[in-house]
Amino acid sequence: MGFFDGPEVSGERGPERPEFVDLGPPGPRYEDDGPPADRYLPTVLPRVAQVAEGPRVRVVFTGWEVWPEEVTLCLHVFWRRRRTDEVYGDAWYARPGTGAMRVGLRPADGERPVGVREYGTDPGGAFHRPVRLLLSAVPEEPLALVLEWPDEGIAETVALLDTSGLGEAARRVVEIWPEGSGG
């Protein structure tokens, strides 16, 4: 008898046959697509640094997820106090002109902004939430994270991010479904 073998329960119906859909060949990628997570396992470069703090909130840089041609900047937000009206879904992250958190990137030695966009749907927990920001290219220079969150008492703050090793990490990404490996 195997580990998962057990006595059959009388009257138990077998499962219905499910329908399946196959992962198709790679197609065009669009600006609002996230990283190619169905086809690659990213290289993860852990880094831990608190990048901002307010009286009731901390924002921590936790590292990079490196894809073949893109990079995800990983942040975690921790609250000591939360609203009870369930507004803390995505309402805390908004456009300029509000009191919500605003995040930007620029080269550490310059003013030219680097384009990032949030993606992902992980809601986190009652008092924390992961934030994933996708960069459309692997940076070749150090970056500065610029963060401001008026509603949480955080004035504009600049934190230098360690980008060392990102190029090498992009070469170590694991392709799960190489082209031509049918299924």
PDB file of C-alpha atoms in Angstrom:
ATOM      1  CA  MET A   1       0.000   0.000   0.000  1.00  0.00           C
ATOM      2  CA  GLY A   2       1.399   3.388  -1.009  1.00  0.00           C
ATOM      3  CA  PHE A   3       1.512   6.482   1.126  1.00  0.00           C
ATOM      4  CA  PHE A   4      -1.563   8.030  -0.507  1.00  0.00           C
ATOM      5  CA  ASP A   5      -3.494   4.808  -1.007  1.00  0.00           C
ATOM      6  CA  GLY A   6      -6.401   4.371   1.305  1.00  0.00           C
ATOM      7  CA  PRO A   7      -9.567   2.399   1.569  1.00  0.00           C
ATOM      8  CA  GLU A   8     -12.177   3.367  -0.999  1.00  0.00           C
ATOM      9  CA  VAL A   9     -15.258   5.020   0.419  1.00  0.00           C
ATOM     10  CA  SER A  10     -18.427   3.370  -0.796  1.00  0.00           C
ATOM     11  CA  GLY A  11     -20.771   5.636  -2.741  1.00  0.00           C
ATOM     12  CA  GLU A  12     -17.958   8.051  -3.599  1.00  0.00           C
ATOM     13  CA  ARG A  13     -18.138   9.253  -7.189  1.00  0.00           C
ATOM     14  CA  GLY A  14     -15.030   9.659  -9.223  1.00  0.00           C
ATOM     15  CA  PRO A  15     -14.066  13.173 -10.225  1.00  0.00           C
ATOM     16  CA  GLU A  16     -15.486  14.638 -13.407  1.00  0.00           C
ATOM     17  CA  ARG A  17     -13.005  14.967 -16.238  1.00  0.00           C
ATOM     18  CA  PRO A  18     -11.716  18.535 -16.284  1.00  0.00           C
ATOM     19  CA  GLU A  19     -11.161  20.594 -19.405  1.00  0.00           C
ATOM     20  CA  PHE A  20      -7.670  21.885 -20.098  1.00  0.00           C
ATOM     21  CA  VAL A  21      -6.064  24.754 -21.957  1.00  0.00           C
ATOM     22  CA  ASP A  22      -2.434  24.595 -23.089  1.00  0.00           C
ATOM     23  CA  LEU A  23       0.159  27.312 -22.811  1.00  0.00           C
ATOM     24  CA  GLY A  24       0.566  28.525 -26.377  1.00  0.00           C
ATOM     25  CA  PRO A  25       3.680  29.792 -28.108  1.00  0.00           C
ATOM     26  CA  PRO A  26       5.069  33.124 -26.946  1.00  0.00           C
ATOM     27  CA  GLY A  27       3.113  35.971 -28.463  1.00  0.00           C
ATOM     28  CA  PRO A  28       3.531  39.705 -28.531  1.00  0.00           C
ATOM     29  CA  ARG A  29       4.040  41.349 -25.151  1.00  0.00           C
ATOM     30  CA  TYR A  30       2.175  44.488 -24.260  1.00  0.00           C
ATOM     31  CA  GLU A  31       3.102  47.348 -21.960  1.00  0.00           C
ATOM     32  CA  ASP A  32       0.566  46.336 -19.331  1.00  0.00           C
ATOM     33  CA  ASP A  33       1.731  42.714 -19.219  1.00  0.00           C
ATOM     34  CA  GLY A  34       3.583  41.718 -16.093  1.00  0.00           C
ATOM     35  CA  PRO A  35       6.836  39.780 -16.292  1.00  0.00           C
ATOM     36  CA  PRO A  36       6.864  36.515 -18.290  1.00  0.00           C
ATOM     37  CA  ALA A  37       6.091  34.415 -15.197  1.00  0.00           C
ATOM     38  CA  ASP A  38       4.416  31.586 -17.155  1.00  0.00           C
ATOM     39  CA  ARG A  39       7.666  30.821 -18.956  1.00  0.00           C
ATOM     40  CA  TYR A  40      10.541  31.796 -16.647  1.00  0.00           C
ATOM     41  CA  LEU A  41      11.654  31.400 -13.059  1.00  0.00           C
ATOM     42  CA  PRO A  42      13.322  34.691 -12.125  1.00  0.00           C
ATOM     43  CA  THR A  43      16.628  34.967 -10.378  1.00  0.00           C
ATOM     44  CA  VAL A  44      15.977  36.474  -6.945  1.00  0.00           C
ATOM     45  CA  LEU A  45      18.536  38.838  -5.451  1.00  0.00           C
ATOM     46  CA  PRO A  46      17.595  39.476  -1.827  1.00  0.00           C
ATOM     47  CA  ARG A  47      18.373  42.863  -0.380  1.00  0.00           C
ATOM     48  CA  VAL A  48      16.879  44.204   2.824  1.00  0.00           C
ATOM     49  CA  ALA A  49      16.841  47.900   3.622  1.00  0.00           C
ATOM     50  CA  GLN A  50      14.251  50.129   5.219  1.00  0.00           C
ATOM     51  CA  VAL A  51      13.697  52.927   2.693  1.00  0.00           C
ATOM     52  CA  ALA A  52      11.078  55.055   4.464  1.00  0.00           C
ATOM     53  CA  GLU A  53       9.307  55.360   7.783  1.00  0.00           C
ATOM     54  CA  GLY A  54       6.443  57.288   9.231  1.00  0.00           C
ATOM     55  CA  PRO A  55       4.863  57.241  12.692  1.00  0.00           C
ATOM     56  CA  ARG A  56       2.730  54.189  11.817  1.00  0.00           C
ATOM     57  CA  VAL A  57       4.261  52.758   8.633  1.00  0.00           C
ATOM     58  CA  ARG A  58       7.534  51.292   7.373  1.00  0.00           C
ATOM     59  CA  VAL A  59       8.523  50.696   3.747  1.00  0.00           C
ATOM     60  CA  VAL A  60      11.211  48.054   3.205  1.00  0.00           C
ATOM     61  CA  PHE A  61      13.119  47.231   0.008  1.00  0.00           C
ATOM     62  CA  THR A  62      13.383  43.426  -0.076  1.00  0.00           C
ATOM     63  CA  GLY A  63      15.289  42.891  -3.314  1.00  0.00           C
ATOM     64  CA  TRP A  64      14.972  42.166  -7.001  1.00  0.00           C
ATOM     65  CA  GLU A  65      13.297  39.542  -9.158  1.00  0.00           C
ATOM     66  CA  VAL A  66      15.328  39.455 -12.357  1.00  0.00           C
ATOM     67  CA  TRP A  67      13.731  38.344 -15.629  1.00  0.00           C
ATOM     68  CA  PRO A  68      15.388  37.921 -19.038  1.00  0.00           C
ATOM     69  CA  GLU A  69      14.820  41.556 -20.057  1.00  0.00           C
ATOM     70  CA  GLU A  70      13.007  43.136 -17.092  1.00  0.00           C
ATOM     71  CA  VAL A  71      13.487  43.587 -13.367  1.00  0.00           C
ATOM     72  CA  THR A  72      10.982  43.682 -10.527  1.00  0.00           C
ATOM     73  CA  LEU A  73      11.764  45.955  -7.594  1.00  0.00           C
ATOM     74  CA  CYS A  74      10.221  44.406  -4.467  1.00  0.00           C
ATOM     75  CA  LEU A  75       8.973  46.520  -1.579  1.00  0.00           C
ATOM     76  CA  HIS A  76       6.949  45.603   1.500  1.00  0.00           C
ATOM     77  CA  VAL A  77       4.746  48.060   3.357  1.00  0.00           C
ATOM     78  CA  PHE A  78       4.060  47.444   7.053  1.00  0.00           C
ATOM     79  CA  TRP A  79       1.406  49.343   9.018  1.00  0.00           C
ATOM     80  CA  ARG A  80       1.116  49.603  12.796  1.00  0.00           C
ATOM     81  CA  ARG A  81      -2.443  50.892  12.459  1.00  0.00           C
ATOM     82  CA  ARG A  82      -4.981  50.340   9.691  1.00  0.00           C
ATOM     83  CA  ARG A  83      -8.322  51.765   8.756  1.00  0.00           C
ATOM     84  CA  THR A  84     -11.402  49.729   9.618  1.00  0.00           C
ATOM     85  CA  ASP A  85     -13.372  50.775   6.534  1.00  0.00           C
ATOM     86  CA  GLU A  86     -11.342  48.449   4.250  1.00  0.00           C
ATOM     87  CA  VAL A  87      -9.998  51.372   2.201  1.00  0.00           C
ATOM     88  CA  TYR A  88      -6.447  50.000   2.389  1.00  0.00           C
ATOM     89  CA  GLY A  89      -6.851  47.871  -0.729  1.00  0.00           C
ATOM     90  CA  ASP A  90      -5.184  49.828  -3.493  1.00  0.00           C
ATOM     91  CA  ALA A  91      -6.316  53.266  -2.282  1.00  0.00           C
ATOM     92  CA  TRP A  92      -2.979  53.958  -0.589  1.00  0.00           C
ATOM     93  CA  TYR A  93      -1.102  54.017  -3.927  1.00  0.00           C
ATOM     94  CA  ALA A  94      -2.324  56.770  -6.224  1.00  0.00           C
ATOM     95  CA  ARG A  95      -1.592  59.609  -8.628  1.00  0.00           C
ATOM     96  CA  PRO A  96       0.300  62.764  -7.630  1.00  0.00           C
ATOM     97  CA  GLY A  97      -1.826  65.393  -5.950  1.00  0.00           C
ATOM     98  CA  THR A  98      -3.257  63.058  -3.340  1.00  0.00           C
ATOM     99  CA  GLY A  99      -1.940  62.023   0.042  1.00  0.00           C
ATOM    100  CA  ALA A 100      -1.232  58.496  -1.171  1.00  0.00           C
ATOM    101  CA  MET A 101       2.194  56.907  -1.541  1.00  0.00           C
ATOM    102  CA  ARG A 102       4.123  57.968  -4.624  1.00  0.00           C
ATOM    103  CA  VAL A 103       7.173  56.054  -5.822  1.00  0.00           C
ATOM    104  CA  GLY A 104       9.685  56.884  -8.538  1.00  0.00           C
ATOM    105  CA  LEU A 105      13.138  55.804  -9.675  1.00  0.00           C
ATOM    106  CA  ARG A 106      16.033  57.707 -11.187  1.00  0.00           C
ATOM    107  CA  PRO A 107      19.706  56.994 -11.811  1.00  0.00           C
ATOM    108  CA  ALA A 108      21.637  57.587  -8.595  1.00  0.00           C
ATOM    109  CA  ASP A 109      23.743  60.296 -10.275  1.00  0.00           C
ATOM    110  CA  GLY A 110      21.028  61.985 -12.336  1.00  0.00           C
ATOM    111  CA  GLU A 111      17.549  63.420 -12.497  1.00  0.00           C
ATOM    112  CA  ARG A 112      16.138  61.493 -15.491  1.00  0.00           C
ATOM    113  CA  PRO A 113      13.246  59.360 -14.200  1.00  0.00           C
ATOM    114  CA  VAL A 114      13.187  55.623 -14.862  1.00  0.00           C
ATOM    115  CA  GLY A 115       9.803  54.224 -15.875  1.00  0.00           C
ATOM    116  CA  VAL A 116       8.195  51.773 -13.447  1.00  0.00           C
ATOM    117  CA  ARG A 117       4.711  50.381 -13.081  1.00  0.00           C
ATOM    118  CA  GLU A 118       3.060  48.416 -10.323  1.00  0.00           C
ATOM    119  CA  TYR A 119       1.786  44.945 -11.091  1.00  0.00           C
ATOM    120  CA  GLY A 120       0.543  41.985  -9.129  1.00  0.00           C
ATOM    121  CA  THR A 121      -2.474  41.228  -7.040  1.00  0.00           C
ATOM    122  CA  ASP A 122      -1.066  39.941  -3.754  1.00  0.00           C
ATOM    123  CA  PRO A 123      -3.214  41.642  -1.104  1.00  0.00           C
ATOM    124  CA  GLY A 124      -0.765  40.861   1.693  1.00  0.00           C
ATOM    125  CA  GLY A 125      -2.232  40.726   5.178  1.00  0.00           C
ATOM    126  CA  ALA A 126      -4.109  42.955   7.577  1.00  0.00           C
ATOM    127  CA  PHE A 127      -0.997  44.976   8.430  1.00  0.00           C
ATOM    128  CA  HIS A 128       1.366  44.441   5.486  1.00  0.00           C
ATOM    129  CA  ARG A 129       1.338  44.440   1.695  1.00  0.00           C
ATOM    130  CA  PRO A 130       3.957  43.576  -0.925  1.00  0.00           C
ATOM    131  CA  VAL A 131       4.491  46.084  -3.726  1.00  0.00           C
ATOM    132  CA  ARG A 132       5.996  44.949  -7.032  1.00  0.00           C
ATOM    133  CA  LEU A 133       7.307  47.585  -9.452  1.00  0.00           C
ATOM    134  CA  LEU A 134       8.372  46.434 -12.911  1.00  0.00           C
ATOM    135  CA  LEU A 135      11.249  48.100 -14.751  1.00  0.00           C
ATOM    136  CA  SER A 136      11.170  47.532 -18.499  1.00  0.00           C
ATOM    137  CA  ALA A 137      14.943  46.961 -18.704  1.00  0.00           C
ATOM    138  CA  VAL A 138      17.726  45.637 -16.491  1.00  0.00           C
ATOM    139  CA  PRO A 139      19.422  48.770 -15.108  1.00  0.00           C
ATOM    140  CA  GLU A 140      23.117  49.168 -15.815  1.00  0.00           C
ATOM    141  CA  GLU A 141      23.696  51.839 -13.191  1.00  0.00           C
ATOM    142  CA  PRO A 142      22.826  52.368  -9.526  1.00  0.00           C
ATOM    143  CA  LEU A 143      19.295  53.632  -8.888  1.00  0.00           C
ATOM    144  CA  ALA A 144      17.725  55.971  -6.372  1.00  0.00           C
ATOM    145  CA  LEU A 145      14.231  55.237  -5.081  1.00  0.00           C
ATOM    146  CA  VAL A 146      12.228  58.405  -4.430  1.00  0.00           C
ATOM    147  CA  LEU A 147       9.230  57.919  -2.143  1.00  0.00           C
ATOM    148  CA  GLU A 148       6.688  60.274  -0.587  1.00  0.00           C
ATOM    149  CA  TRP A 149       3.553  59.444   1.404  1.00  0.00           C
ATOM    150  CA  PRO A 150       1.876  62.513   2.926  1.00  0.00           C
ATOM    151  CA  ASP A 151      -1.038  60.572   4.469  1.00  0.00           C
ATOM    152  CA  GLU A 152       1.467  58.536   6.498  1.00  0.00           C
ATOM    153  CA  GLY A 153       3.765  61.413   7.474  1.00  0.00           C
ATOM    154  CA  ILE A 154       6.575  60.510   5.052  1.00  0.00           C
ATOM    155  CA  ALA A 155       8.162  63.505   3.316  1.00  0.00           C
ATOM    156  CA  GLU A 156      10.018  62.957   0.038  1.00  0.00           C
ATOM    157  CA  THR A 157      12.765  60.459   0.814  1.00  0.00           C
ATOM    158  CA  VAL A 158      15.581  59.203  -1.410  1.00  0.00           C
ATOM    159  CA  ALA A 159      17.189  55.787  -0.881  1.00  0.00           C
ATOM    160  CA  LEU A 160      20.017  54.352  -2.972  1.00  0.00           C
ATOM    161  CA  LEU A 161      19.307  50.817  -4.187  1.00  0.00           C
ATOM    162  CA  ASP A 162      21.969  48.156  -4.661  1.00  0.00           C
ATOM    163  CA  THR A 163      21.790  47.122  -8.331  1.00  0.00           C
ATOM    164  CA  SER A 164      25.039  45.150  -8.361  1.00  0.00           C
ATOM    165  CA  GLY A 165      24.717  41.736  -9.946  1.00  0.00           C
ATOM    166  CA  LEU A 166      21.510  42.404 -11.905  1.00  0.00           C
ATOM    167  CA  GLY A 167      23.113  41.806 -15.322  1.00  0.00           C
ATOM    168  CA  GLU A 168      24.624  38.498 -14.196  1.00  0.00           C
ATOM    169  CA  ALA A 169      21.329  37.513 -12.571  1.00  0.00           C
ATOM    170  CA  ALA A 170      19.502  38.095 -15.881  1.00  0.00           C
ATOM    171  CA  ARG A 171      21.791  35.501 -17.476  1.00  0.00           C
ATOM    172  CA  ARG A 172      20.856  32.970 -14.751  1.00  0.00           C
ATOM    173  CA  VAL A 173      17.076  33.158 -15.246  1.00  0.00           C
ATOM    174  CA  VAL A 174      15.615  29.669 -15.754  1.00  0.00           C
ATOM    175  CA  GLU A 175      13.498  29.168 -18.868  1.00  0.00           C
ATOM    176  CA  ILE A 176      10.782  26.672 -17.914  1.00  0.00           C
ATOM    177  CA  TRP A 177       9.374  26.021 -21.395  1.00  0.00           C
ATOM    178  CA  PRO A 178      12.138  26.469 -23.984  1.00  0.00           C
ATOM    179  CA  GLU A 179      10.767  27.109 -27.460  1.00  0.00           C
ATOM    180  CA  GLY A 180      10.370  23.887 -29.359  1.00  0.00           C
ATOM    181  CA  SER A 181       9.817  21.742 -26.262  1.00  0.00           C
ATOM    182  CA  GLY A 182       6.285  20.619 -26.992  1.00  0.00           C
ATOM    183  CA  GLY A 183       4.008  19.424 -24.294  1.00  0.00           C
TER     184      GLY A 183
END
